[in-house]
């Protein structure tokens, strides 16, 4: 495996960054997770756009243009001859001094890894997964905007640990007001009386790229859709529920806090979205 760091490729064992990098010391940085399907990078421009927006929001000046970044990602995929896989693109604050102040960090580090993705087993797509509501609340949007895909994932990791301890693979997180925000690494959708509903980003959700694809599919199918406020009541009374993300794609959720969603099986509209997403991938990455 060849890993890109600041313009050069290194073998996996030699790919190293400084222990004084603020990405490591403080989680000061941003990242993206991107899929490769059939040698082609899915939604690359959208991911690079989000990366630059995340960086701008934390006053991190990425030392290359977006087009150069796209080129570097393409090159990493080609050099590793990846057909299907996963790209982890990281921009850290860079090497600095001990202390929170980012000022001594002169140059952000750019790291690109093209590897394999850990996928959920196929049976979960057929049967759906069970999730819980985590007691860990999402960091408030006025403390850290959820649209920033930062290297600070402790909040989500704590909720993920709760899920695992409860024997589940994912957890849905509420914001500090008790509204549904998102899962630990996925957005959440419900279908209620034929309408597709998902929390707006200001309720504490990442502006997910898979989320945007699902909204696009709903528009092309004429399925009514709204970004809205959702509570646990809405989840418990939903006809269908699914989560979306680069890794999971579209995963039916069939149980929440031990309660079956709808009839406890993946719903027909969820299946339409799974098919629609598959077609979108095939169209983009033939
Ligand atoms: N919410 C959060 C908090 C995420 O981290 C999503 C929603 C879904 O967004 P996208 O743009 O992927 O549809 C994410 C994405 C990983 C990994 O390695 C995590 C994500 C994506 C890819 C890989 O854990 N999170």
PDB file of N, CA, C and O and ligand atoms in Angstrom, residues 33 47 50 86 88 138 149 153 156 182-187 206 208-211 244-247, ligand 1:
ATOM      1  N   UNK A  33     -14.204  10.533   4.056  1.00  0.00           N
ATOM      2  CA  UNK A  33     -14.208   9.106   3.708  1.00  0.00           C
ATOM      3  C   UNK A  33     -14.943   8.982   2.387  1.00  0.00           C
ATOM      4  O   UNK A  33     -16.080   9.433   2.277  1.00  0.00           O
ATOM      5  N   UNK A  47     -17.047  15.555  -2.120  1.00  0.00           N
ATOM      6  CA  UNK A  47     -16.238  15.307  -0.914  1.00  0.00           C
ATOM      7  C   UNK A  47     -15.140  16.367  -0.755  1.00  0.00           C
ATOM      8  O   UNK A  47     -14.884  16.841   0.357  1.00  0.00           O
ATOM      9  N   UNK A  50     -16.680  19.562   0.463  1.00  0.00           N
ATOM     10  CA  UNK A  50     -16.992  19.525   1.899  1.00  0.00           C
ATOM     11  C   UNK A  50     -15.716  19.639   2.727  1.00  0.00           C
ATOM     12  O   UNK A  50     -15.686  20.324   3.747  1.00  0.00           O
ATOM     13  N   UNK A  86     -11.875   2.297  -0.452  1.00  0.00           N
ATOM     14  CA  UNK A  86     -12.240   3.396   0.421  1.00  0.00           C
ATOM     15  C   UNK A  86     -11.046   4.337   0.574  1.00  0.00           C
ATOM     16  O   UNK A  86      -9.928   3.875   0.782  1.00  0.00           O
ATOM     17  N   UNK A  88      -9.400   7.438   2.668  1.00  0.00           N
ATOM     18  CA  UNK A  88      -9.425   8.291   3.856  1.00  0.00           C
ATOM     19  C   UNK A  88      -8.498   9.473   3.551  1.00  0.00           C
ATOM     20  O   UNK A  88      -7.297   9.278   3.325  1.00  0.00           O
ATOM     21  N   UNK A 138     -25.418  14.638  21.172  1.00  0.00           N
ATOM     22  CA  UNK A 138     -24.563  15.244  20.140  1.00  0.00           C
ATOM     23  C   UNK A 138     -24.044  16.581  20.668  1.00  0.00           C
ATOM     24  O   UNK A 138     -24.791  17.318  21.341  1.00  0.00           O
ATOM     25  N   UNK A 149     -16.577  18.202   9.260  1.00  0.00           N
ATOM     26  CA  UNK A 149     -16.191  16.790   9.451  1.00  0.00           C
ATOM     27  C   UNK A 149     -14.788  16.800  10.056  1.00  0.00           C
ATOM     28  O   UNK A 149     -13.771  16.674   9.360  1.00  0.00           O
ATOM     29  N   UNK A 153     -13.912  12.951  16.997  1.00  0.00           N
ATOM     30  CA  UNK A 153     -15.063  12.060  16.921  1.00  0.00           C
ATOM     31  C   UNK A 153     -15.415  11.427  18.260  1.00  0.00           C
ATOM     32  O   UNK A 153     -16.221  10.500  18.314  1.00  0.00           O
ATOM     33  N   UNK A 156     -19.073  10.935  19.074  1.00  0.00           N
ATOM     34  CA  UNK A 156     -19.711   9.853  18.325  1.00  0.00           C
ATOM     35  C   UNK A 156     -19.179   8.490  18.771  1.00  0.00           C
ATOM     36  O   UNK A 156     -19.929   7.513  18.807  1.00  0.00           O
ATOM     37  N   UNK A 182     -28.499  12.416  14.320  1.00  0.00           N
ATOM     38  CA  UNK A 182     -27.990  11.457  13.335  1.00  0.00           C
ATOM     39  C   UNK A 182     -27.460  10.252  14.092  1.00  0.00           C
ATOM     40  O   UNK A 182     -27.471  10.233  15.322  1.00  0.00           O
ATOM     41  N   UNK A 183     -26.981   9.254  13.352  1.00  0.00           N
ATOM     42  CA  UNK A 183     -26.326   8.118  14.005  1.00  0.00           C
ATOM     43  C   UNK A 183     -24.845   8.468  14.166  1.00  0.00           C
ATOM     44  O   UNK A 183     -24.422   9.569  13.828  1.00  0.00           O
ATOM     45  N   UNK A 184     -24.036   7.524  14.692  1.00  0.00           N
ATOM     46  CA  UNK A 184     -22.649   7.897  15.038  1.00  0.00           C
ATOM     47  C   UNK A 184     -21.796   8.169  13.794  1.00  0.00           C
ATOM     48  O   UNK A 184     -20.853   8.934  13.870  1.00  0.00           O
ATOM     49  N   UNK A 185     -22.109   7.511  12.682  1.00  0.00           N
ATOM     50  CA  UNK A 185     -21.369   7.781  11.440  1.00  0.00           C
ATOM     51  C   UNK A 185     -22.289   7.690  10.229  1.00  0.00           C
ATOM     52  O   UNK A 185     -21.854   7.370   9.127  1.00  0.00           O
ATOM     53  N   UNK A 186     -23.554   7.962  10.448  1.00  0.00           N
ATOM     54  CA  UNK A 186     -24.556   7.875   9.375  1.00  0.00           C
ATOM     55  C   UNK A 186     -25.673   8.874   9.630  1.00  0.00           C
ATOM     56  O   UNK A 186     -25.993   9.152  10.787  1.00  0.00           O
ATOM     57  N   UNK A 187     -26.279   9.342   8.572  1.00  0.00           N
ATOM     58  CA  UNK A 187     -27.495  10.149   8.714  1.00  0.00           C
ATOM     59  C   UNK A 187     -28.686   9.218   8.870  1.00  0.00           C
ATOM     60  O   UNK A 187     -28.613   8.038   8.530  1.00  0.00           O
ATOM     61  N   UNK A 206     -24.444  15.835  10.192  1.00  0.00           N
ATOM     62  CA  UNK A 206     -23.513  16.126   9.110  1.00  0.00           C
ATOM     63  C   UNK A 206     -24.335  16.274   7.822  1.00  0.00           C
ATOM     64  O   UNK A 206     -25.323  15.565   7.641  1.00  0.00           O
ATOM     65  N   UNK A 208     -24.554  15.060   4.967  1.00  0.00           N
ATOM     66  CA  UNK A 208     -24.000  13.861   4.327  1.00  0.00           C
ATOM     67  C   UNK A 208     -24.165  13.853   2.818  1.00  0.00           C
ATOM     68  O   UNK A 208     -25.172  14.330   2.278  1.00  0.00           O
ATOM     69  N   UNK A 209     -23.195  13.265   2.169  1.00  0.00           N
ATOM     70  CA  UNK A 209     -23.222  13.194   0.704  1.00  0.00           C
ATOM     71  C   UNK A 209     -24.177  12.077   0.259  1.00  0.00           C
ATOM     72  O   UNK A 209     -24.896  12.226  -0.729  1.00  0.00           O
ATOM     73  N   UNK A 210     -24.258  11.005   1.025  1.00  0.00           N
ATOM     74  CA  UNK A 210     -25.241   9.962   0.726  1.00  0.00           C
ATOM     75  C   UNK A 210     -26.646  10.501   1.011  1.00  0.00           C
ATOM     76  O   UNK A 210     -27.594  10.211   0.271  1.00  0.00           O
ATOM     77  N   UNK A 211     -26.748  11.288   2.076  1.00  0.00           N
ATOM     78  CA  UNK A 211     -28.015  11.956   2.418  1.00  0.00           C
ATOM     79  C   UNK A 211     -28.505  12.772   1.218  1.00  0.00           C
ATOM     80  O   UNK A 211     -29.676  12.688   0.829  1.00  0.00           O
ATOM     81  N   UNK A 244     -27.995   6.376   6.280  1.00  0.00           N
ATOM     82  CA  UNK A 244     -27.206   6.548   5.061  1.00  0.00           C
ATOM     83  C   UNK A 244     -25.793   7.011   5.393  1.00  0.00           C
ATOM     84  O   UNK A 244     -25.588   7.805   6.308  1.00  0.00           O
ATOM     85  N   UNK A 245     -24.834   6.515   4.636  1.00  0.00           N
ATOM     86  CA  UNK A 245     -23.452   6.965   4.799  1.00  0.00           C
ATOM     87  C   UNK A 245     -22.585   6.355   3.717  1.00  0.00           C
ATOM     88  O   UNK A 245     -22.989   5.389   3.060  1.00  0.00           O
ATOM     89  N   UNK A 246     -21.405   6.914   3.563  1.00  0.00           N
ATOM     90  CA  UNK A 246     -20.469   6.441   2.550  1.00  0.00           C
ATOM     91  C   UNK A 246     -20.158   4.962   2.741  1.00  0.00           C
ATOM     92  O   UNK A 246     -20.077   4.207   1.777  1.00  0.00           O
ATOM     93  N   UNK A 247     -19.989   4.541   3.991  1.00  0.00           N
ATOM     94  CA  UNK A 247     -19.670   3.142   4.265  1.00  0.00           C
ATOM     95  C   UNK A 247     -20.890   2.253   4.171  1.00  0.00           C
ATOM     96  O   UNK A 247     -20.904   1.250   3.464  1.00  0.00           O
TER      97      UNK A 247
HETATM   98  N1  LIG B   1     -22.750  11.557  10.021  1.00  0.00           N
HETATM   99  C1  LIG B   1     -21.498  11.408  10.483  1.00  0.00           C
HETATM  100  C2  LIG B   1     -21.171  11.872  11.849  1.00  0.00           C
HETATM  101  C3  LIG B   1     -20.513  10.840   9.664  1.00  0.00           C
HETATM  102  O1  LIG B   1     -19.263  10.697  10.115  1.00  0.00           O
HETATM  103  C4  LIG B   1     -22.186  10.552   7.926  1.00  0.00           C
HETATM  104  C5  LIG B   1     -23.099  11.147   8.780  1.00  0.00           C
HETATM  105  C6  LIG B   1     -22.606  10.175   6.539  1.00  0.00           C
HETATM  106  O2  LIG B   1     -22.074  11.101   5.593  1.00  0.00           O
HETATM  107  P1  LIG B   1     -21.666  10.706   4.108  1.00  0.00           P
HETATM  108  O3  LIG B   1     -21.164  11.966   3.503  1.00  0.00           O
HETATM  109  O4  LIG B   1     -20.607   9.634   4.202  1.00  0.00           O
HETATM  110  O5  LIG B   1     -22.895  10.214   3.457  1.00  0.00           O
HETATM  111  C7  LIG B   1     -20.857  10.396   8.368  1.00  0.00           C
HETATM  112  C8  LIG B   1     -19.845   9.781   7.472  1.00  0.00           C
HETATM  113  C9  LIG B   1     -15.473   5.690   8.812  1.00  0.00           C
HETATM  114  C10 LIG B   1     -16.350   6.474   7.915  1.00  0.00           C
HETATM  115  O6  LIG B   1     -14.386   5.305   8.390  1.00  0.00           O
HETATM  116  C11 LIG B   1     -17.243   7.388   8.443  1.00  0.00           C
HETATM  117  C12 LIG B   1     -18.054   8.110   7.593  1.00  0.00           C
HETATM  118  C13 LIG B   1     -17.990   7.912   6.244  1.00  0.00           C
HETATM  119  C14 LIG B   1     -17.082   7.007   5.720  1.00  0.00           C
HETATM  120  C15 LIG B   1     -16.269   6.274   6.570  1.00  0.00           C
HETATM  121  O7  LIG B   1     -15.843   5.455   9.958  1.00  0.00           O
HETATM  122  N2  LIG B   1     -18.919   8.990   8.162  1.00  0.00           N
END
